[in-house]
mmCIF file of C-alpha atoms in Angstrom:
data_model
loop_
_atom_site.group_PDB
_atom_site.id
_atom_site.type_symbol
_atom_site.label_atom_id
_atom_site.label_comp_id
_atom_site.label_asym_id
_atom_site.label_seq_id
_atom_site.Cartn_x
_atom_site.Cartn_y
_atom_site.Cartn_z
ATOM 1 C CA MET A 1 0.148 -0.159 0.253
ATOM 2 C CA SER A 2 1.432 3.456 -1.363
ATOM 3 C CA MET A 3 -0.097 5.369 2.017
ATOM 4 C CA ILE A 4 1.861 2.761 4.273
ATOM 5 C CA ARG A 5 5.816 2.663 4.103
ATOM 6 C CA ASP A 6 5.507 -0.876 5.568
ATOM 7 C CA LEU A 7 3.388 -1.325 8.017
ATOM 8 C CA ARG A 8 5.351 -4.570 9.116
ATOM 9 C CA ALA A 9 8.843 -3.628 8.459
ATOM 10 C CA VAL A 10 7.879 -0.772 11.461
ATOM 11 C CA VAL A 11 6.550 -3.411 14.403
ATOM 12 C CA ARG A 12 9.182 -6.024 12.821
ATOM 13 C CA PRO A 13 12.052 -4.720 13.216
ATOM 14 C CA SER A 14 13.950 -8.201 13.736
ATOM 15 C CA SER A 15 12.874 -11.634 12.770
ATOM 16 C CA ARG A 16 13.041 -13.116 15.959
ATOM 17 C CA VAL A 17 11.749 -10.782 18.760
ATOM 18 C CA SER A 18 14.212 -10.660 21.940
ATOM 19 C CA LEU A 19 13.551 -12.404 24.772
ATOM 20 C CA ARG A 20 15.294 -10.370 27.634
ATOM 21 C CA LYS A 21 13.266 -8.636 29.834
ATOM 22 C CA ASP A 22 12.836 -5.196 29.666
ATOM 23 C CA THR A 23 10.738 -2.928 32.687
ATOM 24 C CA GLY A 24 9.900 -0.296 30.418
ATOM 25 C CA ALA A 25 10.351 3.139 33.117
ATOM 26 C CA SER A 26 9.354 6.290 31.391
ATOM 27 C CA SER A 27 12.126 7.655 30.292
ATOM 28 C CA TYR A 28 11.323 11.135 32.410
ATOM 29 C CA ASP A 29 10.273 9.829 35.631
ATOM 30 C CA THR A 30 13.616 11.594 37.008
ATOM 31 C CA THR A 31 11.290 15.357 35.314
ATOM 32 C CA ARG A 32 7.935 14.120 36.784
ATOM 33 C CA ASP A 33 5.021 16.265 37.290
ATOM 34 C CA PRO A 34 4.201 15.932 41.395
ATOM 35 C CA ALA A 35 0.359 16.383 39.628
ATOM 36 C CA MET A 36 0.556 13.604 37.752
ATOM 37 C CA PRO A 37 -0.324 10.105 38.228
ATOM 38 C CA SER A 38 2.777 8.030 39.437
ATOM 39 C CA ALA A 39 1.048 4.805 37.115
ATOM 40 C CA VAL A 40 1.533 6.870 34.654
ATOM 41 C CA VAL A 41 4.734 5.924 32.314
ATOM 42 C CA ASP A 42 4.309 8.274 28.767
ATOM 43 C CA CYS A 43 1.742 10.563 27.519
ATOM 44 C CA ALA A 44 2.060 12.166 25.009
ATOM 45 C CA VAL A 45 0.341 13.762 21.511
ATOM 46 C CA TYR A 46 0.499 12.579 18.055
ATOM 47 C CA ARG A 47 -0.553 14.777 15.438
ATOM 48 C CA ASP A 48 -0.871 14.661 12.014
ATOM 49 C CA GLY A 49 1.556 11.602 12.641
ATOM 50 C CA ALA A 50 4.432 13.940 14.847
ATOM 51 C CA ARG A 51 4.762 13.894 18.395
ATOM 52 C CA LEU A 52 4.181 16.845 20.025
ATOM 53 C CA ALA A 53 6.473 18.445 21.532
ATOM 54 C CA SER A 54 5.733 19.786 25.072
ATOM 55 C CA ASP A 55 9.304 21.487 26.963
ATOM 56 C CA LYS A 56 7.524 19.453 30.281
ATOM 57 C CA PRO A 57 5.852 16.030 30.619
ATOM 58 C CA LEU A 58 2.072 16.071 29.789
ATOM 59 C CA SER A 59 -0.918 15.648 32.273
ATOM 60 C CA PRO A 60 -3.666 13.191 30.574
ATOM 61 C CA HIS A 61 -5.824 16.814 31.283
ATOM 62 C CA GLU A 62 -3.680 18.434 28.765
ATOM 63 C CA ALA A 63 -3.288 16.259 26.450
ATOM 64 C CA MET A 64 -6.787 15.851 25.801
ATOM 65 C CA ARG A 65 -7.810 19.198 26.074
ATOM 66 C CA LEU A 66 -4.806 20.198 23.136
ATOM 67 C CA VAL A 67 -6.658 17.319 20.754
ATOM 68 C CA ARG A 68 -9.739 18.572 21.509
ATOM 69 C CA ARG A 69 -8.878 21.952 20.325
ATOM 70 C CA ASP A 70 -6.233 20.988 17.065
ATOM 71 C CA GLY A 71 -6.834 17.809 16.936
ATOM 72 C CA GLY A 72 -4.620 14.510 16.762
ATOM 73 C CA PHE A 73 -4.474 11.860 19.069
ATOM 74 C CA VAL A 74 -3.157 11.481 22.199
ATOM 75 C CA TRP A 75 -1.387 8.379 23.987
ATOM 76 C CA ILE A 76 -0.833 6.918 27.103
ATOM 77 C CA GLY A 77 0.834 4.286 28.774
ATOM 78 C CA LEU A 78 -0.021 3.002 32.360
ATOM 79 C CA HIS A 79 1.707 0.498 34.637
ATOM 80 C CA GLU A 80 -0.752 -0.657 36.948
ATOM 81 C CA PRO A 81 -2.256 1.732 38.888
ATOM 82 C CA THR A 82 -4.821 1.828 41.122
ATOM 83 C CA GLU A 83 -8.409 2.245 41.051
ATOM 84 C CA ALA A 84 -7.942 5.502 42.664
ATOM 85 C CA GLU A 85 -4.969 6.748 40.207
ATOM 86 C CA PHE A 86 -6.734 5.674 36.830
ATOM 87 C CA ALA A 87 -10.614 6.944 38.115
ATOM 88 C CA GLY A 88 -9.409 10.349 36.427
ATOM 89 C CA ILE A 89 -7.978 8.888 32.828
ATOM 90 C CA ALA A 90 -10.738 6.896 33.231
ATOM 91 C CA SER A 91 -13.222 10.443 33.649
ATOM 92 C CA GLU A 92 -11.675 12.993 31.384
ATOM 93 C CA PHE A 93 -12.092 9.891 28.658
ATOM 94 C CA GLY A 94 -15.187 9.004 29.523
ATOM 95 C CA LEU A 95 -14.425 5.082 29.769
ATOM 96 C CA HIS A 96 -16.865 2.651 30.992
ATOM 97 C CA PRO A 97 -17.151 1.463 34.512
ATOM 98 C CA LEU A 98 -16.958 -2.474 33.265
ATOM 99 C CA ALA A 99 -13.747 -1.931 31.296
ATOM 100 C CA VAL A 100 -12.232 -0.065 33.648
ATOM 101 C CA GLU A 101 -12.412 -2.318 36.433
ATOM 102 C CA ASP A 102 -10.913 -5.604 34.317
ATOM 103 C CA ALA A 103 -8.022 -2.635 33.426
ATOM 104 C CA VAL A 104 -7.393 -2.575 37.495
ATOM 105 C CA GLN A 105 -7.816 -5.682 38.740
ATOM 106 C CA ALA A 106 -6.207 -7.681 35.832
ATOM 107 C CA HIS A 107 -5.582 -11.328 35.296
ATOM 108 C CA GLN A 108 -8.628 -11.590 32.263
ATOM 109 C CA ARG A 109 -8.665 -13.147 29.442
ATOM 110 C CA PRO A 110 -7.638 -11.990 26.491
ATOM 111 C CA LYS A 111 -10.712 -10.928 24.710
ATOM 112 C CA LEU A 112 -12.593 -7.805 22.383
ATOM 113 C CA GLU A 113 -15.057 -5.758 23.342
ATOM 114 C CA ARG A 114 -16.663 -3.125 22.023
ATOM 115 C CA TYR A 115 -18.447 -0.035 23.975
ATOM 116 C CA ASP A 116 -19.975 2.444 22.305
ATOM 117 C CA ASP A 117 -17.582 4.851 21.938
ATOM 118 C CA SER A 118 -14.584 2.577 22.779
ATOM 119 C CA LEU A 119 -12.700 -1.158 22.080
ATOM 120 C CA PHE A 120 -11.825 -2.497 25.187
ATOM 121 C CA THR A 121 -9.148 -4.891 24.238
ATOM 122 C CA VAL A 122 -6.908 -7.248 26.574
ATOM 123 C CA PHE A 123 -3.613 -8.974 25.113
ATOM 124 C CA LYS A 124 -1.877 -11.516 27.523
ATOM 125 C CA THR A 125 2.226 -10.653 27.218
ATOM 126 C CA ILE A 126 4.610 -13.812 26.948
ATOM 127 C CA HIS A 127 7.611 -13.457 28.461
ATOM 128 C CA TYR A 128 10.407 -16.827 28.155
ATOM 129 C CA VAL A 129 12.360 -17.712 31.464
ATOM 130 C CA GLU A 130 15.909 -18.660 30.583
ATOM 131 C CA HIS A 131 17.435 -21.689 32.450
ATOM 132 C CA ASP A 132 19.927 -24.249 31.696
ATOM 133 C CA ARG A 133 18.265 -27.058 32.453
ATOM 134 C CA LEU A 134 14.946 -27.804 32.944
ATOM 135 C CA THR A 135 14.251 -28.731 36.466
ATOM 136 C CA ALA A 136 10.682 -30.279 38.087
ATOM 137 C CA ASN A 137 10.939 -26.319 39.862
ATOM 138 C CA SER A 138 11.529 -24.017 36.622
ATOM 139 C CA GLU A 139 9.400 -21.335 35.782
ATOM 140 C CA VAL A 140 9.322 -22.087 31.412
ATOM 141 C CA VAL A 141 7.328 -18.852 30.850
ATOM 142 C CA GLU A 142 6.459 -15.995 32.565
ATOM 143 C CA THR A 143 2.550 -13.933 31.569
ATOM 144 C CA GLY A 144 1.907 -10.170 31.868
ATOM 145 C CA GLU A 145 -1.786 -8.204 30.173
ATOM 146 C CA VAL A 146 -0.851 -5.339 28.229
ATOM 147 C CA MET A 147 -5.408 -3.419 27.739
ATOM 148 C CA CYS A 148 -6.058 -0.969 25.501
ATOM 149 C CA PHE A 149 -8.826 1.748 25.146
ATOM 150 C CA THR A 150 -9.104 2.076 21.211
ATOM 151 C CA GLY A 151 -11.181 5.875 20.611
ATOM 152 C CA ARG A 152 -12.113 7.968 17.992
ATOM 153 C CA ASP A 153 -8.701 10.296 19.280
ATOM 154 C CA PHE A 154 -7.626 8.708 22.108
ATOM 155 C CA PHE A 155 -5.635 5.608 22.662
ATOM 156 C CA ILE A 156 -4.481 4.332 26.114
ATOM 157 C CA THR A 157 -2.011 1.322 27.545
ATOM 158 C CA VAL A 158 -2.509 -0.139 30.733
ATOM 159 C CA ARG A 159 0.166 -2.936 31.804
ATOM 160 C CA HIS A 160 0.592 -5.248 34.196
ATOM 161 C CA GLY A 161 2.642 -7.080 34.860
ATOM 162 C CA GLY A 162 7.085 -6.825 35.035
ATOM 163 C CA GLN A 163 7.492 -7.744 31.481
ATOM 164 C CA GLY A 164 5.513 -6.838 28.118
ATOM 165 C CA SER A 165 6.486 -2.905 27.716
ATOM 166 C CA LEU A 166 5.737 -0.625 25.011
ATOM 167 C CA ARG A 167 8.335 1.730 24.481
ATOM 168 C CA ALA A 168 10.779 0.993 21.922
ATOM 169 C CA LEU A 169 7.716 -0.300 19.996
ATOM 170 C CA ARG A 170 5.900 3.120 20.642
ATOM 171 C CA HIS A 171 9.494 4.598 19.642
ATOM 172 C CA ARG A 172 9.740 2.953 15.992
ATOM 173 C CA LEU A 173 6.320 4.257 15.963
ATOM 174 C CA GLN A 174 6.916 7.507 15.947
ATOM 175 C CA ASP A 175 10.108 7.219 12.550
ATOM 176 C CA ASP A 176 6.808 6.626 11.493
ATOM 177 C CA PRO A 177 4.835 9.528 11.235
ATOM 178 C CA GLU A 178 2.394 8.023 8.264
ATOM 179 C CA LEU A 179 1.675 4.769 10.057
ATOM 180 C CA LEU A 180 0.881 6.957 13.278
ATOM 181 C CA ALA A 181 -1.313 9.540 10.690
ATOM 182 C CA LYS A 182 -3.766 7.031 10.911
ATOM 183 C CA GLY A 183 -4.787 7.023 14.564
ATOM 184 C CA PRO A 184 -4.916 5.031 17.891
ATOM 185 C CA SER A 185 -6.029 1.961 15.565
ATOM 186 C CA ALA A 186 -2.429 1.254 14.433
ATOM 187 C CA VAL A 187 -1.482 1.362 17.237
ATOM 188 C CA LEU A 188 -3.673 -1.807 18.107
ATOM 189 C CA HIS A 189 -2.300 -3.003 14.697
ATOM 190 C CA ALA A 190 1.405 -2.521 16.193
ATOM 191 C CA ILE A 191 0.308 -3.689 19.946
ATOM 192 C CA ALA A 192 -1.408 -6.992 17.955
ATOM 193 C CA ASP A 193 1.246 -7.534 15.810
ATOM 194 C CA HIS A 194 4.039 -7.100 19.402
ATOM 195 C CA VAL A 195 2.383 -9.479 21.172
ATOM 196 C CA VAL A 196 1.783 -12.485 18.562
ATOM 197 C CA ASP A 197 5.603 -12.424 17.147
ATOM 198 C CA GLY A 198 6.255 -12.545 21.042
ATOM 199 C CA TYR A 199 4.242 -15.805 20.940
ATOM 200 C CA ILE A 200 6.882 -17.398 17.877
ATOM 201 C CA ALA A 201 9.446 -16.193 19.498
ATOM 202 C CA VAL A 202 8.551 -18.213 22.910
ATOM 203 C CA ALA A 203 7.050 -20.757 20.626
ATOM 204 C CA ASP A 204 10.508 -21.273 19.582
ATOM 205 C CA ALA A 205 12.300 -21.555 22.315
ATOM 206 C CA VAL A 206 9.595 -23.912 23.977
ATOM 207 C CA GLN A 207 10.005 -26.201 21.263
ATOM 208 C CA ASP A 208 14.317 -26.257 22.111
ATOM 209 C CA ASP A 209 13.311 -27.423 25.792
ATOM 210 C CA ILE A 210 10.479 -29.497 24.535
ATOM 211 C CA ASP A 211 13.144 -31.013 21.986
ATOM 212 C CA GLU A 212 15.992 -32.165 25.153
ATOM 213 C CA VAL A 213 12.930 -33.307 27.609
ATOM 214 C CA GLU A 214 11.827 -35.727 24.221
ATOM 215 C CA THR A 215 16.072 -36.634 23.266
ATOM 216 C CA GLU A 216 16.401 -37.591 27.232
ATOM 217 C CA VAL A 217 13.105 -40.297 27.417
ATOM 218 C CA PHE A 218 14.567 -41.578 23.625
ATOM 219 C CA SER A 219 17.845 -41.520 23.917
ATOM 220 C CA PRO A 220 20.068 -44.505 23.192
ATOM 221 C CA GLY A 221 22.451 -44.527 26.551
ATOM 222 C CA ARG A 222 19.573 -46.863 28.097
ATOM 223 C CA ARG A 223 20.383 -49.705 30.539
ATOM 224 C CA GLY A 224 18.286 -52.882 29.086
ATOM 225 C CA GLY A 225 16.454 -50.445 26.444
ATOM 226 C CA VAL A 226 14.973 -48.704 29.038
ATOM 227 C CA SER A 227 15.777 -45.039 29.831
ATOM 228 C CA ARG A 228 16.537 -43.977 33.662
ATOM 229 C CA GLY A 229 17.438 -40.383 33.686
ATOM 230 C CA VAL A 230 14.168 -38.163 32.848
ATOM 231 C CA ASP A 231 11.703 -37.243 35.956
ATOM 232 C CA SER A 232 8.328 -37.355 34.656
ATOM 233 C CA ALA A 233 7.705 -34.044 36.663
ATOM 234 C CA ARG A 234 10.107 -32.412 35.027
ATOM 235 C CA ILE A 235 8.108 -33.314 31.971
ATOM 236 C CA TYR A 236 4.947 -32.466 33.636
ATOM 237 C CA GLN A 237 6.109 -28.800 35.238
ATOM 238 C CA LEU A 238 6.908 -28.636 31.149
ATOM 239 C CA LYS A 239 2.987 -29.078 30.634
ATOM 240 C CA ARG A 240 1.786 -26.828 33.201
ATOM 241 C CA GLU A 241 3.609 -23.691 31.367
ATOM 242 C CA VAL A 242 2.304 -25.478 27.948
ATOM 243 C CA LEU A 243 -1.160 -25.193 29.422
ATOM 244 C CA GLU A 244 -0.191 -21.452 30.193
ATOM 245 C CA PHE A 245 1.205 -20.483 27.049
ATOM 246 C CA LYS A 246 -1.970 -22.276 25.565
ATOM 247 C CA ARG A 247 -4.239 -19.441 27.466
ATOM 248 C CA ALA A 248 -2.894 -16.987 26.953
ATOM 249 C CA VAL A 249 -3.295 -17.372 22.639
ATOM 250 C CA ALA A 250 -6.453 -19.491 21.885
ATOM 251 C CA PRO A 251 -8.665 -16.401 23.492
ATOM 252 C CA LEU A 252 -6.765 -14.471 21.715
ATOM 253 C CA LEU A 253 -7.313 -16.277 18.079
ATOM 254 C CA ARG A 254 -10.875 -14.508 17.777
ATOM 255 C CA PRO A 255 -10.517 -11.117 18.161
ATOM 256 C CA MET A 256 -8.127 -11.174 15.836
ATOM 257 C CA GLN A 257 -10.320 -12.666 12.982
ATOM 258 C CA LEU A 258 -13.097 -10.242 13.870
ATOM 259 C CA LEU A 259 -10.750 -7.127 14.091
ATOM 260 C CA SER A 260 -9.457 -8.272 10.701
ATOM 261 C CA GLU A 261 -12.706 -9.239 9.372
ATOM 262 C CA ARG A 262 -16.395 -6.961 10.381
ATOM 263 C CA PRO A 263 -15.478 -3.379 9.766
ATOM 264 C CA MET A 264 -15.406 -0.799 12.526
ATOM 265 C CA ARG A 265 -15.776 2.427 12.758
ATOM 266 C CA LEU A 266 -12.877 2.851 14.994
ATOM 267 C CA ILE A 267 -10.123 0.542 12.841
ATOM 268 C CA ASP A 268 -9.106 2.127 9.593
ATOM 269 C CA PRO A 269 -9.832 0.064 6.851
ATOM 270 C CA ASP A 270 -6.445 0.912 5.768
ATOM 271 C CA ILE A 271 -4.746 -1.244 8.851
ATOM 272 C CA GLN A 272 -7.860 -3.043 9.194
ATOM 273 C CA LYS A 273 -6.883 -5.313 6.379
ATOM 274 C CA TYR A 274 -3.274 -5.784 8.989
ATOM 275 C CA PHE A 275 -4.910 -7.450 11.230
ATOM 276 C CA ARG A 276 -5.864 -10.578 9.256
ATOM 277 C CA ASP A 277 -1.556 -10.956 8.781
ATOM 278 C CA VAL A 278 -1.425 -10.922 12.633
ATOM 279 C CA ALA A 279 -4.653 -13.530 12.824
ATOM 280 C CA ASP A 280 -3.012 -16.033 10.995
ATOM 281 C CA HIS A 281 0.549 -15.742 12.841
ATOM 282 C CA LEU A 282 -2.035 -16.673 15.954
ATOM 283 C CA ALA A 283 -3.280 -19.136 14.127
ATOM 284 C CA ARG A 284 0.353 -20.702 13.340
ATOM 285 C CA VAL A 285 1.247 -20.518 17.214
ATOM 286 C CA GLN A 286 -1.475 -21.973 18.657
ATOM 287 C CA GLU A 287 -1.074 -24.666 16.122
ATOM 288 C CA GLN A 288 2.087 -25.031 17.947
ATOM 289 C CA VAL A 289 1.304 -24.982 21.555
ATOM 290 C CA LEU A 290 -1.593 -27.627 20.548
ATOM 291 C CA GLY A 291 0.984 -29.926 18.862
ATOM 292 C CA PHE A 292 3.057 -29.148 22.279
ATOM 293 C CA ASP A 293 0.477 -30.325 24.706
ATOM 294 C CA GLU A 294 -0.164 -33.390 22.299
ATOM 295 C CA LEU A 295 3.532 -34.375 22.747
ATOM 296 C CA LEU A 296 4.218 -33.296 25.605
ATOM 297 C CA ASN A 297 1.212 -36.379 26.705
ATOM 298 C CA SER A 298 3.099 -38.504 24.707
ATOM 299 C CA ILE A 299 6.390 -38.116 26.083
ATOM 300 C CA LEU A 300 5.135 -38.368 29.958
ATOM 301 C CA GLN A 301 3.222 -41.363 28.862
ATOM 302 C CA ALA A 302 5.787 -43.264 27.353
ATOM 303 C CA ASN A 303 8.156 -42.419 30.498
ATOM 304 C CA LEU A 304 6.049 -43.773 32.526
ATOM 305 C CA ALA A 305 5.518 -47.054 30.457
ATOM 306 C CA GLN A 306 9.125 -47.442 30.269
ATOM 307 C CA ALA A 307 9.636 -46.419 34.283
ATOM 308 C CA SER A 308 6.814 -49.682 34.061
ATOM 309 C CA VAL A 309 9.115 -51.839 32.295
ATOM 310 C CA ALA A 310 12.292 -50.793 33.994
ATOM 311 C CA GLN A 311 10.116 -52.387 37.012
ATOM 312 C CA ASN A 312 9.347 -55.238 35.893
ATOM 313 C CA GLU A 313 12.570 -55.763 34.615
ATOM 314 C CA ASP A 314 14.190 -54.948 38.369
ATOM 315 C CA MET A 315 11.133 -57.727 39.455
ATOM 316 C CA ARG A 316 12.808 -60.555 37.642
ATOM 317 C CA LYS A 317 15.929 -60.448 38.112
ATOM 318 C CA ILE A 318 14.907 -59.508 41.811
ATOM 319 C CA THR A 319 12.743 -62.962 41.269
ATOM 320 C CA ALA A 320 15.293 -64.913 39.465
ATOM 321 C CA TRP A 321 18.080 -63.936 42.711
ATOM 322 C CA ALA A 322 16.089 -65.630 45.317
ATOM 323 C CA ALA A 323 14.816 -68.202 42.950
ATOM 324 C CA ILE A 324 19.078 -69.018 42.750
ATOM 325 C CA ILE A 325 19.925 -68.812 46.255
ATOM 326 C CA ALA A 326 16.368 -70.720 47.564
ATOM 327 C CA VAL A 327 18.116 -73.926 46.078
ATOM 328 C CA PRO A 328 21.220 -73.305 48.626
ATOM 329 C CA THR A 329 18.944 -72.570 51.464
ATOM 330 C CA MET A 330 16.897 -75.114 51.351
ATOM 331 C CA VAL A 331 19.237 -77.355 50.915
ATOM 332 C CA CYS A 332 21.573 -75.101 54.577
ATOM 333 C CA GLY A 333 17.753 -75.698 56.113
ATOM 334 C CA VAL A 334 17.712 -79.154 55.639
ATOM 335 C CA TYR A 335 21.283 -79.883 57.326
ATOM 336 C CA GLY A 336 20.428 -77.421 59.986
ATOM 337 C CA MET A 337 17.793 -79.381 61.484
ATOM 338 C CA ASN A 338 18.728 -82.308 64.592
ATOM 339 C CA PHE A 339 17.908 -85.002 63.604
ATOM 340 C CA LYS A 340 20.223 -88.241 64.496
ATOM 341 C CA TYR A 341 19.559 -90.383 60.681
ATOM 342 C CA MET A 342 20.274 -87.499 58.290
ATOM 343 C CA PRO A 343 22.021 -88.623 54.953
ATOM 344 C CA GLU A 344 25.728 -89.040 53.822
ATOM 345 C CA LEU A 345 25.540 -87.746 57.955
ATOM 346 C CA HIS A 346 28.728 -89.932 58.914
ATOM 347 C CA TRP A 347 29.814 -90.422 55.082
ATOM 348 C CA LYS A 348 33.256 -88.921 54.318
ATOM 349 C CA TYR A 349 33.102 -87.465 51.674
ATOM 350 C CA GLY A 350 29.458 -85.845 52.484
ATOM 351 C CA TYR A 351 29.895 -82.671 53.395
ATOM 352 C CA PRO A 352 31.791 -82.022 50.024
ATOM 353 C CA VAL A 353 29.415 -84.502 47.469
ATOM 354 C CA ILE A 354 25.925 -82.078 48.713
ATOM 355 C CA MET A 355 27.901 -78.484 48.638
ATOM 356 C CA GLY A 356 28.479 -80.043 44.475
ATOM 357 C CA ILE A 357 25.168 -80.607 43.846
ATOM 358 C CA THR A 358 24.217 -76.705 45.512
ATOM 359 C CA VAL A 359 26.982 -74.933 43.381
ATOM 360 C CA VAL A 360 25.580 -76.869 40.258
ATOM 361 C CA LEU A 361 21.852 -77.621 40.561
ATOM 362 C CA CYS A 362 22.011 -73.128 41.332
ATOM 363 C CA VAL A 363 24.740 -72.771 38.377
ATOM 364 C CA GLY A 364 21.686 -74.570 36.163
ATOM 365 C CA ILE A 365 18.875 -72.784 37.568
ATOM 366 C CA HIS A 366 21.522 -69.074 36.772
ATOM 367 C CA ARG A 367 22.116 -70.501 33.198
ATOM 368 C CA THR A 368 18.201 -71.372 32.405
ATOM 369 C CA LEU A 369 16.548 -67.750 33.490
ATOM 370 C CA LYS A 370 20.010 -66.447 31.713
ATOM 371 C CA ARG A 371 18.598 -67.834 28.639
ATOM 372 C CA ASN A 372 15.409 -67.251 29.041
ATOM 373 C CA GLY A 373 16.064 -63.356 29.474
ATOM 374 C CA TRP A 374 15.773 -63.270 33.231
ATOM 375 C CA LEU A 375 19.114 -62.085 33.949
#
């Protein structure tokens, strides 16, 4: 599209999203206005795609006053606001009370809700937790949330969690005034694409963990054909983390499809076409996550089956040796009785003959059991 330089180049600066955590601290924390809510990370007015220069940080009220007077839109970013901190912003922009409650309390399911003058969108952000080796207590993925209020002349983001910063994304968008000139819907698409790209990167990292566990379960270095070095708790922990991943991905597919297929007056038609690309990538990630879940089920069942086989093998060996030991135990038990008349009791060669018979019987039982695979 000639009007947009390259939308995907803006929201995807590289082929792989960095998995390092970004706290997203404000770029002007040291000069924060005491009257501004402490939860506000950034507040700016964009007119004709360019950020309006200001000598001091703008408060949400001042930013909205400039927008209503001269046009453009305001983008406000908040991080874990309290109900009191968000109340003034909600009142200023006329946000629906139900959406405001969800934004403050967090722990929401990914969704898209339409109100009279705004759209409320919830995204689950996923961060991969680096670890040297997967253990039964390893945290593989860490989740956060980004709530977006999209209006005709405003865009508000509310983040929860220590990761999922949008600061770098804001800077990339500011480098493309032609895209930002499309308004708040362009920012909504950029955030959606940013979140889904994060899913793709995390899916690749989780795939490496699953491959590692699968290799250990089916590794050739086994004893008797059975893997001995894999703890089922590790597999189960990885399965739980994949389930957390699936809870973030699966519910978001329907909202992305609605944004790409259903005309909405708050979404620019030129931007709406690009939501289809986000929905396609999200569908691919969902298929990957569902595949992870099924594969881990198979790995867990195979590991439990191998453990059962190993136990049966050990029991067979124990039983075999018990049968061998039963022969000298029986002979010694018989000759340990205090009977006066015992076979060969007073014969000169009785002791070595009985010992020889015992050894021959034990060796014969051992060879028979070994030939049958019990030893």
